[in-house]
XYZ file of C-alpha atoms in Angstrom:
283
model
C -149.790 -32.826 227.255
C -148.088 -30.471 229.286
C -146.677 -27.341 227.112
C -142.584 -27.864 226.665
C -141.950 -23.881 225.786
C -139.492 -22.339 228.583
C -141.780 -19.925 230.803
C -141.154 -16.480 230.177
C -140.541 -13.589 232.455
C -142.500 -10.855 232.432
C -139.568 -8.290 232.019
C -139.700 -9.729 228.813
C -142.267 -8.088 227.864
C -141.064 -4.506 228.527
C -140.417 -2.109 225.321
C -137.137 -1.289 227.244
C -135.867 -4.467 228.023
C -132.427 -4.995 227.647
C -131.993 -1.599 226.277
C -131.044 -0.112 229.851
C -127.003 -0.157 229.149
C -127.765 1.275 226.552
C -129.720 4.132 227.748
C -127.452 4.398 230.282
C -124.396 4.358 227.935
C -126.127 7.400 225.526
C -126.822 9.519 229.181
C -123.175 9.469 229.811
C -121.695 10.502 225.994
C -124.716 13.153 226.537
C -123.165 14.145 229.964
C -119.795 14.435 228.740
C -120.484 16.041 225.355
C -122.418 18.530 227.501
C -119.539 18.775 230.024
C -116.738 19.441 227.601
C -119.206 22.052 225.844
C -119.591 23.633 229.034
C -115.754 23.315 230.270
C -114.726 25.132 226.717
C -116.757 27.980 227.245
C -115.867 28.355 230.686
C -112.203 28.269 230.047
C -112.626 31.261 227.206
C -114.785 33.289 229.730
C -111.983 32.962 232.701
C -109.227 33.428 229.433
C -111.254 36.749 228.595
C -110.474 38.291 232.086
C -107.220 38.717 231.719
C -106.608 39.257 227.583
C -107.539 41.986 225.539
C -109.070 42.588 222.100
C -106.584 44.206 220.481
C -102.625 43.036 220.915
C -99.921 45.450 222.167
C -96.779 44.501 220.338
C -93.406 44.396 222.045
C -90.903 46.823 220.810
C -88.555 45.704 218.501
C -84.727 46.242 218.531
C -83.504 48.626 216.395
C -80.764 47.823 213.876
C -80.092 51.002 212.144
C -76.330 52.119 212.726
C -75.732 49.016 214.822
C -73.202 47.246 212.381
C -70.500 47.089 214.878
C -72.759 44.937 217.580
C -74.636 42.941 214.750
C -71.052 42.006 213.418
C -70.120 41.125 217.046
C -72.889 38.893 217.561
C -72.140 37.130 214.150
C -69.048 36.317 214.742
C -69.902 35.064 218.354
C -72.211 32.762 216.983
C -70.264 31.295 214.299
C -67.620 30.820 216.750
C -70.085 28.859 218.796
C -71.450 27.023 215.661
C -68.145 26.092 214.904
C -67.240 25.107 218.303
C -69.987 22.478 218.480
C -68.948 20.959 215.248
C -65.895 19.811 216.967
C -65.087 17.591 220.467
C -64.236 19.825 222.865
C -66.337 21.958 225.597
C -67.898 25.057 224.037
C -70.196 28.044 225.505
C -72.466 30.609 224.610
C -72.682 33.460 226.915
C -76.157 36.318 225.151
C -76.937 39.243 227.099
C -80.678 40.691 226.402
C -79.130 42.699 224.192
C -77.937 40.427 221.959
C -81.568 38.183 222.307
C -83.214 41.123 221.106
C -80.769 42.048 218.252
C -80.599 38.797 217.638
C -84.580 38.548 216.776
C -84.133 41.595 214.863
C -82.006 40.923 212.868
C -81.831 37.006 211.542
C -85.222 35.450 209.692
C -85.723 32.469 211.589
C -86.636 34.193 214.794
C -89.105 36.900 212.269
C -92.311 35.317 214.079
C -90.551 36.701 217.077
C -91.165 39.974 216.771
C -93.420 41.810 217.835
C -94.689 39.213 220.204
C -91.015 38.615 222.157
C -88.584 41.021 223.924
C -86.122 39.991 226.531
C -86.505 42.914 228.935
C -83.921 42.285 231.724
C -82.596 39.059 233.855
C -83.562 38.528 237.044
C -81.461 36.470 239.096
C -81.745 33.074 237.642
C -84.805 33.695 235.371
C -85.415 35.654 232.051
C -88.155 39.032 232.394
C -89.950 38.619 229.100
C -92.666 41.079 227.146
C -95.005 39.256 225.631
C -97.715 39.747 222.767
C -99.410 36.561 222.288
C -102.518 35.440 220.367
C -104.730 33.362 221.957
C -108.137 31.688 220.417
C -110.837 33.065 221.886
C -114.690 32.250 222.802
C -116.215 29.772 220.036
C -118.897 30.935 217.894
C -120.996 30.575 214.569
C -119.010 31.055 211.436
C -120.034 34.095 209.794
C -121.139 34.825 206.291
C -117.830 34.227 204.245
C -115.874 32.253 206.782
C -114.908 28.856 206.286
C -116.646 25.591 208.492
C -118.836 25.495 211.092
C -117.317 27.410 214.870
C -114.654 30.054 214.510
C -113.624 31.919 217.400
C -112.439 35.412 217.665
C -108.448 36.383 218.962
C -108.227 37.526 221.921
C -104.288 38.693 222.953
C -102.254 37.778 226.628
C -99.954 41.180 226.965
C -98.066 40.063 229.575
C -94.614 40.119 231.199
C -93.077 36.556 231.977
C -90.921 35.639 234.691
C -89.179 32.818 233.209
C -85.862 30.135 233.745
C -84.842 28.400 230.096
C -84.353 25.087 230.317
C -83.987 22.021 227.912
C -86.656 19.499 227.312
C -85.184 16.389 224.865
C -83.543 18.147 222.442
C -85.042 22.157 222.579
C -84.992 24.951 224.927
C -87.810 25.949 226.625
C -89.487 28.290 229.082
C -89.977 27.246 232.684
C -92.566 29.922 233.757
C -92.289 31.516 237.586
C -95.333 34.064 236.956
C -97.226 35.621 234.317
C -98.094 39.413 235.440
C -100.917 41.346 233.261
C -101.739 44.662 234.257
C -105.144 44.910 236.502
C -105.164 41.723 235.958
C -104.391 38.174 237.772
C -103.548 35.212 235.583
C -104.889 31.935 237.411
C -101.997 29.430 238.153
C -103.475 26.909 236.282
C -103.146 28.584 233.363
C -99.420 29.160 233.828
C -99.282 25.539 234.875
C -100.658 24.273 231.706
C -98.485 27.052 229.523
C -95.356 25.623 231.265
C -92.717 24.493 230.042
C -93.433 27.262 226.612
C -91.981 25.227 224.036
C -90.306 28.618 222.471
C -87.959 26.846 220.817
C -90.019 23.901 218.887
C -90.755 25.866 215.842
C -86.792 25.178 215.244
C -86.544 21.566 215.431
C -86.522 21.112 212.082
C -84.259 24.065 211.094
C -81.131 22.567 209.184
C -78.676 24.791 211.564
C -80.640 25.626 214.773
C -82.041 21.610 215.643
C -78.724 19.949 215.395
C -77.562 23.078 217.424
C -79.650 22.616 220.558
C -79.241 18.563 220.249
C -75.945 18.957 221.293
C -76.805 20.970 224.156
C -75.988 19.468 227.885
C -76.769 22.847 229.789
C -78.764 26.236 229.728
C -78.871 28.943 232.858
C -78.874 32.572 233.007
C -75.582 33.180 234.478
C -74.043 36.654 234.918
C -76.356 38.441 233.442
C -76.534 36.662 230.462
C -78.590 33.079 228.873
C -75.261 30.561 228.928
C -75.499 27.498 226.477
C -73.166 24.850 227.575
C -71.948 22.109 225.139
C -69.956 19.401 227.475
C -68.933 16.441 225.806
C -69.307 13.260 227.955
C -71.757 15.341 230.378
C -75.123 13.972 230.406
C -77.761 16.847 230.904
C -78.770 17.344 234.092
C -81.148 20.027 234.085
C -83.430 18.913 231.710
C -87.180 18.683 232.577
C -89.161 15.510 233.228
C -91.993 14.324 231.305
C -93.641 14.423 234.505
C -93.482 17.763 234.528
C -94.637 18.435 230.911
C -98.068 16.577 231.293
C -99.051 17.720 234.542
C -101.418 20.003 233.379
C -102.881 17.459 230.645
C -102.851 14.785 233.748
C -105.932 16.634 235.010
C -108.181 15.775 232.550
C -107.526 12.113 232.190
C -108.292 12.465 236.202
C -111.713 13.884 235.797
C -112.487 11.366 232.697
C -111.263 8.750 234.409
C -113.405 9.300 237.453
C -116.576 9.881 234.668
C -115.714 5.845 233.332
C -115.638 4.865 237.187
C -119.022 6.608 237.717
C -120.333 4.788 234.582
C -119.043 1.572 235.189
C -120.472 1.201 238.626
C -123.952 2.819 237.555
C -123.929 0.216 234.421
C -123.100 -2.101 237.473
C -126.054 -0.873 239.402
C -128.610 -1.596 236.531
C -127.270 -5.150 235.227
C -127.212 -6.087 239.491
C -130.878 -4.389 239.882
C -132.289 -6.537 236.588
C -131.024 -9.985 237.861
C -132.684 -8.980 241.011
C -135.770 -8.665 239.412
C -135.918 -11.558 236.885
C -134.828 -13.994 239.957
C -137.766 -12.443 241.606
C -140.883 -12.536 239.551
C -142.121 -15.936 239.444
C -142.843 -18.196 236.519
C -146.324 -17.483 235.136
């Protein structure tokens, strides 16, 4: 009686048989596990050429026997503040002088100092000296330290080149250059540090976030950061979203091309197996 069982192939009989996405699909979280390792370490090596070890904080304005201009400035803002509570156009016109003071002397912007100092205007863009901490190199946690990886600080003191602009419902810093002395910042880190969200911190703030919602316009005009409040006006210098993820845009780019090199080499293997079943005969 001839035998009714289905003939099998001999790639049957292989230990690795039908295992080969698989395989292939391990290489490739292997790959980029490796990759992003790599890329991390990288990134805090070319971060470490222009940062230093220990920070260099930005002076600080002085407030001692300046009760006439601190009075001046708090009754320029509460003119503003109550300007924007009502319907009609209203405008802020700061000088650096009145940024810095300003930092010094009210406790919302206290994280401010030290690490912030408006140091002139230039034409239509802000010259700021900066003190900023930065994560540095990953490494083992050491005996007393919490988790796994810690990383050491490193600090970027720099002087921006800046134009403040609004983004939704915040101001924030368009960045033109970042200059570090004997030292040359790479423009994709000023790409992906652009816009500098200076002003997020403040979103929630009872006063300051319904403040800067109303906003429909910020420029240095004159010498001076202007906030405009137009009623009717829709904003027309406010940044795209386009803008904001360019720098992230990159790497969905290079992970997307990773899938499209995995795809067609899981392609390759399922089109190189059917091959070879259709090809070995029947025993």
């Amino acid at each position: 009686m001839a035998s009714t069982n289905k003939p099998i192939g001999a790639n049957a009989h292989s230990p690795f048989a039908g295992c080969a996405i698989l395989i292939a699909a391990l290489a490739v979280m292997v790959f980029l596990l490796v990759f992003s390792t790599w890329g991390l370490f990288r990134q805090a090596r070319e971060i470490e050429k222009f940062t230093a070890v220990a920070a260099q904080p930005v002076a600080v304005a002085a407030i001692e026997g300046e009760d006439v201009e601190i009075n001046r400035l708090a009754e320029k803002l509460e003119k503003f503040r109550a300007e924007l509570a009502g319907d009609d156009a209203s405008k802020l016109a700061l000088t650096p002088a009145e940024l810095n003071l300003a930092i010094a002397v009210y406790e919302p912007f206290a994280d401010l100092r030290g690490t912030l100092r408006v140091v002139a205007v230039d034409g239509p863009a802000l010259r700021l000296a900066i003190c900023f901490k930065l994560n540095g190199k990953p490494r083992w946690a050491r005996p007393g330290e919490h988790g796994w990886i810690h990383s050491d600080p490193r600090f970027l003191n720099a002087t921006l080149l800046a134009r403040p602009e609004l983004l939704g419902k915040e101001v924030v810093l368009k960045l033109e250059t970042i200059e570090v002395t004997d030292a040359k910042v790479p423009v994709e880190f000023k790409e992906h540090m652009s816009p500098y969200r200076i002003t997020e911190r403040y979103l929630g703030d009872a006063l300051l976030g319904p403040a800067m919602g109303k906003l429909t316009a910020v420029a240095v005009e004159d010498g001076c950061v202007v906030l405009r409040r137009q009623p009717g006006q829709v904003p027309g210098d406010r940044i795209t979203a386009g803008q904001v993820d360019f720098a992230s845009s990159r790497l969905f780019t290079v992970l997307g091309v990773v899938a499209c090199g995995f795809l067609l080499f899981v392609g390759f293997l399922i089109l190189v197996r059917a091959r070879a079943r259709s090809s070995t005969p029947p025993p």
